[in-house]
Amino acid sequence: MKATITLHATRKAIDLSKPIDLSITLKNSDKNPLAWYLEKPKISPVQLDDWVGSVEAGASVNFNNIAFNPHAHGTHTECYGHITKEFYSINDALKTFFFMAEVITVAPENREGDLVISEAQLKERLHGTTPQAVVIRTLPNTISKKSRKYSNTNWAYLHKDAATYLRKIGVLHLLIDLPSIDKEKDDGALLAHKAFWDVPKAPRKKATITEFIYVPNSVKDGSYVLNLQIASFENDASPSKPILYKPL
Ligand SMILES: N[C@@H](CC(=O)c1ccccc1NC=O)C(=O)O
């Protein structure tokens, strides 16, 4: 199935039968990626007295409870409610779901023992484009990202100036293949989150950050149509399913 999308008088044709799924599956398995010092998600049948919600155990249906954390267990999209005292829901922040996106690839720079994505790197990779969404693939890009145990690894992060740059060129949706755009242990500074959302000065209520994606190596850098979908959780963050379509 093909579709034509018109944005700012530019028409792009896409093939809806060729989605590129950037989400990492969330599973009850040791292969699930982990961050923030949590153990794996739990997916298990409901038990009510003698009844077990599993067809294998004699029930008519499979009926599982799921216990997980959107920030720690896989691909999720968050709004500025992630870092504010007041409650703001991702379900109110994200109300439209198709955007023009630029996929870029960066090798974080070594700065005093940290791996940092700089403003200069983003500027160079975006070469003057001002997309609605930016998808950052970090190098090395191995498939182990889908099952990595990130806790206490001091993963790569976005310099606050890089996040400010994205805000200033009008990027509304930022996607990255790390558990956070910020440094794992920063004493609560969350500099890149604050810079991207402009918190507390002038919070960008519609801006979102999607973390824990995986961009397959087969996907080339460049322009795509992004379909960013969340589950309708009233929460700062929700599991999400970003899908790219390559313009034909
Ligand atoms: N870097 C923060 C912690 C942090 O960002 C965080 C901690 C637990 C669960 C989620 C977190 N952040 C991101 O989604 C700090 O060191 O205080």
CSV table of C-alpha atoms and ligand atoms in Angstrom, one decimal:
chain,number,residue,atom,x,y,z
A,1,MET,CA,0.0,0.0,0.0
A,2,LYS,CA,1.4,3.3,-1.0
A,3,ALA,CA,0.7,6.8,0.4
A,4,THR,CA,1.7,10.3,-0.6
A,5,ILE,CA,2.5,12.7,2.2
A,6,THR,CA,2.6,16.5,1.6
A,7,LEU,CA,4.6,18.6,4.0
A,8,HIS,CA,5.4,22.3,3.3
A,9,ALA,CA,4.4,21.8,-0.3
A,10,THR,CA,6.8,18.9,-0.7
A,11,ARG,CA,5.3,15.6,-1.7
A,12,LYS,CA,6.8,12.3,-0.5
A,13,ALA,CA,5.5,8.8,-1.5
A,14,ILE,CA,6.0,6.0,0.9
A,15,ASP,CA,5.2,2.3,0.9
A,16,LEU,CA,3.2,1.4,4.0
A,17,SER,CA,4.0,-2.2,3.5
A,18,LYS,CA,7.7,-1.5,4.2
A,19,PRO,CA,7.9,-0.3,7.8
A,20,ILE,CA,11.2,0.0,9.5
A,21,ASP,CA,10.5,-0.7,13.2
A,22,LEU,CA,12.8,1.1,15.6
A,23,SER,CA,11.3,-0.4,18.8
A,24,ILE,CA,12.9,-2.9,21.0
A,25,THR,CA,10.5,-5.7,22.1
A,26,LEU,CA,9.7,-5.9,25.8
A,27,LYS,CA,9.7,-9.4,27.1
A,28,ASN,CA,9.9,-11.6,30.1
A,29,SER,CA,13.4,-12.8,29.3
A,30,ASP,CA,17.0,-12.3,30.3
A,31,LYS,CA,17.5,-10.9,26.8
A,32,ASN,CA,15.4,-7.9,27.6
A,33,PRO,CA,17.6,-4.8,27.8
A,34,LEU,CA,17.8,-3.2,31.3
A,35,ALA,CA,18.7,0.2,32.8
A,36,TRP,CA,18.3,2.1,36.0
A,37,TYR,CA,19.2,-0.9,38.2
A,38,LEU,CA,16.0,-2.8,37.6
A,39,GLU,CA,15.6,-6.5,36.9
A,40,LYS,CA,13.7,-7.8,33.9
A,41,PRO,CA,10.0,-7.2,33.3
A,42,LYS,CA,7.5,-9.7,34.6
A,43,ILE,CA,4.8,-11.2,32.3
A,44,SER,CA,2.9,-13.9,34.2
A,45,PRO,CA,-0.6,-15.4,34.3
A,46,VAL,CA,-3.1,-14.0,36.7
A,47,GLN,CA,-3.8,-16.4,39.6
A,48,LEU,CA,-7.2,-16.2,41.4
A,49,ASP,CA,-7.6,-19.0,44.0
A,50,ASP,CA,-7.0,-22.2,42.0
A,51,TRP,CA,-7.5,-20.5,38.6
A,52,VAL,CA,-4.4,-19.7,36.5
A,53,GLY,CA,-4.9,-17.5,33.5
A,54,SER,CA,-3.1,-19.7,31.0
A,55,VAL,CA,-4.6,-22.0,28.4
A,56,GLU,CA,-1.7,-24.4,29.0
A,57,ALA,CA,-2.9,-24.6,32.6
A,58,GLY,CA,-6.5,-25.2,31.7
A,59,ALA,CA,-8.0,-21.7,31.4
A,60,SER,CA,-9.9,-20.7,28.3
A,61,VAL,CA,-7.7,-17.7,27.7
A,62,ASN,CA,-4.2,-16.5,28.3
A,63,PHE,CA,-4.5,-13.6,30.8
A,64,ASN,CA,-1.2,-12.1,31.8
A,65,ASN,CA,-0.3,-9.4,34.2
A,66,ILE,CA,2.7,-7.3,33.0
A,67,ALA,CA,5.0,-5.4,35.4
A,68,PHE,CA,7.5,-3.2,33.7
A,69,ASN,CA,9.0,0.2,33.8
A,70,PRO,CA,8.8,2.3,30.6
A,71,HIS,CA,12.1,4.0,31.2
A,72,ALA,CA,14.1,1.0,32.1
A,73,HIS,CA,12.8,-1.8,30.0
A,74,GLY,CA,12.7,-0.7,26.4
A,75,THR,CA,11.6,1.8,23.7
A,76,HIS,CA,9.6,4.6,25.3
A,77,THR,CA,8.6,8.1,24.6
A,78,GLU,CA,8.5,10.8,27.3
A,79,CYS,CA,7.3,14.3,27.7
A,80,TYR,CA,8.6,17.1,30.0
A,81,GLY,CA,6.5,15.6,32.8
A,82,HIS,CA,9.5,13.3,33.2
A,83,ILE,CA,11.3,16.0,35.0
A,84,THR,CA,8.7,18.3,36.5
A,85,LYS,CA,7.0,18.5,39.9
A,86,GLU,CA,3.6,18.9,38.3
A,87,PHE,CA,2.1,16.0,36.4
A,88,TYR,CA,2.2,16.1,32.6
A,89,SER,CA,1.2,13.1,30.5
A,90,ILE,CA,2.8,11.9,27.3
A,91,ASN,CA,-0.8,11.2,26.1
A,92,ASP,CA,-1.5,14.9,26.1
A,93,ALA,CA,1.9,15.9,24.6
A,94,LEU,CA,1.8,13.7,21.6
A,95,LYS,CA,-1.4,14.2,19.6
A,96,THR,CA,-0.2,13.8,16.0
A,97,PHE,CA,1.8,10.9,14.9
A,98,PHE,CA,3.5,11.5,11.5
A,99,PHE,CA,6.7,13.6,11.2
A,100,MET,CA,9.5,14.2,8.8
A,101,ALA,CA,12.6,12.7,10.4
A,102,GLU,CA,16.3,12.8,9.7
A,103,VAL,CA,18.3,9.7,10.7
A,104,ILE,CA,21.9,10.5,11.6
A,105,THR,CA,24.8,8.4,12.9
A,106,VAL,CA,27.3,9.6,15.4
A,107,ALA,CA,30.4,8.2,17.1
A,108,PRO,CA,30.3,9.9,20.6
A,109,GLU,CA,33.6,11.8,21.4
A,110,ASN,CA,35.8,10.8,24.3
A,111,ARG,CA,35.8,13.7,26.8
A,112,GLU,CA,37.5,13.1,30.1
A,113,GLY,CA,36.4,9.5,30.3
A,114,ASP,CA,32.8,10.2,29.1
A,115,LEU,CA,31.4,9.5,25.7
A,116,VAL,CA,29.7,12.7,24.5
A,117,ILE,CA,27.6,13.6,21.5
A,118,SER,CA,28.5,17.2,20.7
A,119,GLU,CA,26.7,20.1,19.1
A,120,ALA,CA,29.3,20.2,16.3
A,121,GLN,CA,28.6,16.5,15.5
A,122,LEU,CA,24.9,17.1,15.2
A,123,LYS,CA,25.4,20.2,13.1
A,124,GLU,CA,27.6,18.4,10.7
A,125,ARG,CA,25.3,15.4,10.3
A,126,LEU,CA,22.2,17.5,9.9
A,127,HIS,CA,24.0,19.6,7.3
A,128,GLY,CA,21.5,22.5,7.5
A,129,THR,CA,18.3,20.5,7.5
A,130,THR,CA,15.6,21.4,10.1
A,131,PRO,CA,13.5,18.2,10.5
A,132,GLN,CA,10.6,17.8,12.9
A,133,ALA,CA,12.3,14.7,14.3
A,134,VAL,CA,15.9,13.6,14.6
A,135,VAL,CA,16.8,9.9,15.1
A,136,ILE,CA,20.3,9.5,16.5
A,137,ARG,CA,22.1,6.2,16.0
A,138,THR,CA,25.3,5.9,18.0
A,139,LEU,CA,28.3,4.0,17.0
A,140,PRO,CA,29.3,1.2,17.5
A,141,ASN,CA,25.8,0.0,16.4
A,142,THR,CA,25.8,-3.7,17.3
A,143,ILE,CA,22.7,-5.8,17.7
A,144,SER,CA,23.7,-6.3,21.4
A,145,LYS,CA,22.0,-2.9,22.1
A,146,LYS,CA,18.7,-4.9,22.0
A,147,SER,CA,19.7,-6.9,25.1
A,148,ARG,CA,22.3,-4.8,26.8
A,149,LYS,CA,22.5,-4.4,30.6
A,150,TYR,CA,23.2,-0.7,30.9
A,151,SER,CA,23.1,-0.1,34.6
A,152,ASN,CA,26.5,1.2,35.9
A,153,THR,CA,28.0,1.5,32.4
A,154,ASN,CA,28.1,5.3,32.1
A,155,TRP,CA,26.7,5.2,28.6
A,156,ALA,CA,27.2,7.9,26.0
A,157,TYR,CA,25.1,11.0,26.3
A,158,LEU,CA,24.1,14.2,24.5
A,159,HIS,CA,25.9,17.4,25.5
A,160,LYS,CA,23.5,20.1,26.7
A,161,ASP,CA,24.6,22.4,23.9
A,162,ALA,CA,23.7,19.6,21.4
A,163,ALA,CA,20.2,19.4,22.9
A,164,THR,CA,19.9,23.2,22.9
A,165,TYR,CA,20.9,23.2,19.2
A,166,LEU,CA,18.1,20.7,18.4
A,167,ARG,CA,15.6,22.9,20.2
A,168,LYS,CA,16.8,26.0,18.5
A,169,ILE,CA,16.4,24.6,15.0
A,170,GLY,CA,12.9,23.5,16.0
A,171,VAL,CA,13.3,19.8,16.4
A,172,LEU,CA,10.2,18.6,18.3
A,173,HIS,CA,10.9,14.9,18.6
A,174,LEU,CA,14.2,13.5,19.5
A,175,LEU,CA,14.9,9.7,19.3
A,176,ILE,CA,18.1,8.0,20.4
A,177,ASP,CA,19.4,4.4,20.9
A,178,LEU,CA,20.5,4.9,24.5
A,179,PRO,CA,18.5,4.5,27.8
A,180,SER,CA,18.7,8.3,28.3
A,181,ILE,CA,19.9,11.3,26.4
A,182,ASP,CA,21.7,12.3,29.7
A,183,LYS,CA,24.6,10.9,31.6
A,184,GLU,CA,23.6,7.9,33.8
A,185,LYS,CA,24.8,9.5,37.0
A,186,ASP,CA,24.6,13.2,37.0
A,187,ASP,CA,23.2,14.0,40.4
A,188,GLY,CA,19.9,14.8,38.9
A,189,ALA,CA,21.2,17.5,36.6
A,190,LEU,CA,19.5,16.1,33.5
A,191,LEU,CA,21.0,18.9,31.4
A,192,ALA,CA,20.1,17.6,28.0
A,193,HIS,CA,16.5,16.9,28.9
A,194,LYS,CA,16.2,20.4,30.4
A,195,ALA,CA,17.8,22.0,27.4
A,196,PHE,CA,15.7,20.1,24.8
A,197,TRP,CA,12.4,20.8,26.7
A,198,ASP,CA,13.5,24.3,27.8
A,199,VAL,CA,12.6,23.4,31.4
A,200,PRO,CA,12.0,25.4,33.6
A,201,LYS,CA,12.1,28.6,31.4
A,202,ALA,CA,9.6,28.0,28.7
A,203,PRO,CA,8.7,24.3,28.6
A,204,ARG,CA,8.0,22.9,25.2
A,205,LYS,CA,4.8,21.0,26.0
A,206,LYS,CA,4.6,19.2,22.7
A,207,ALA,CA,8.2,18.1,22.5
A,208,THR,CA,9.0,14.4,23.1
A,209,ILE,CA,12.1,12.3,23.8
A,210,THR,CA,12.2,8.7,22.7
A,211,GLU,CA,14.9,6.5,24.2
A,212,PHE,CA,16.0,2.9,23.9
A,213,ILE,CA,15.4,2.6,20.2
A,214,TYR,CA,17.4,0.4,17.8
A,215,VAL,CA,18.2,1.5,14.3
A,216,PRO,CA,19.2,-1.4,12.1
A,217,ASN,CA,22.5,-1.0,10.2
A,218,SER,CA,20.5,-1.6,7.0
A,219,VAL,CA,18.9,1.8,7.5
A,220,LYS,CA,20.9,4.5,5.8
A,221,ASP,CA,21.3,8.1,7.2
A,222,GLY,CA,18.8,10.5,5.6
A,223,SER,CA,15.2,11.7,5.4
A,224,TYR,CA,12.3,9.4,6.4
A,225,VAL,CA,8.7,9.7,7.3
A,226,LEU,CA,8.3,8.8,11.0
A,227,ASN,CA,5.2,7.3,12.6
A,228,LEU,CA,5.6,7.7,16.3
A,229,GLN,CA,3.0,5.7,18.3
A,230,ILE,CA,2.6,5.3,22.0
A,231,ALA,CA,0.2,3.4,24.2
A,232,SER,CA,-2.4,5.7,25.8
A,233,PHE,CA,-0.9,5.8,29.2
A,234,GLU,CA,-1.6,8.8,31.5
A,235,ASN,CA,2.0,9.0,32.6
A,236,ASP,CA,5.2,10.9,31.9
A,237,ALA,CA,6.2,8.2,29.5
A,238,SER,CA,4.8,5.3,27.6
A,239,PRO,CA,6.2,2.4,25.7
A,240,SER,CA,6.4,3.4,22.1
A,241,LYS,CA,6.7,2.1,18.6
A,242,PRO,CA,8.6,4.5,16.2
A,243,ILE,CA,8.3,3.3,12.6
A,244,LEU,CA,10.2,4.8,9.7
A,245,TYR,CA,9.2,4.8,6.0
A,246,LYS,CA,11.7,5.6,3.4
A,247,PRO,CA,10.5,8.0,0.8
A,248,LEU,CA,10.3,6.3,-2.6
B,1,LIG,N1,20.8,10.8,35.9
B,1,LIG,C1,19.9,10.9,37.0
B,1,LIG,C2,19.0,9.7,37.2
B,1,LIG,C3,18.1,9.5,36.1
B,1,LIG,O1,18.1,10.2,35.1
B,1,LIG,C4,17.1,8.4,36.3
B,1,LIG,C5,17.1,7.6,37.5
B,1,LIG,C6,16.3,6.6,37.6
B,1,LIG,C7,15.3,6.3,36.6
B,1,LIG,C8,15.3,7.1,35.5
B,1,LIG,C9,16.2,8.1,35.3
B,1,LIG,N2,16.2,8.9,34.2
B,1,LIG,C10,15.7,8.7,33.1
B,1,LIG,O2,14.9,8.3,32.5
B,1,LIG,C11,20.7,11.1,38.3
B,1,LIG,O3,21.9,10.7,38.4
B,1,LIG,O4,20.1,11.6,39.3
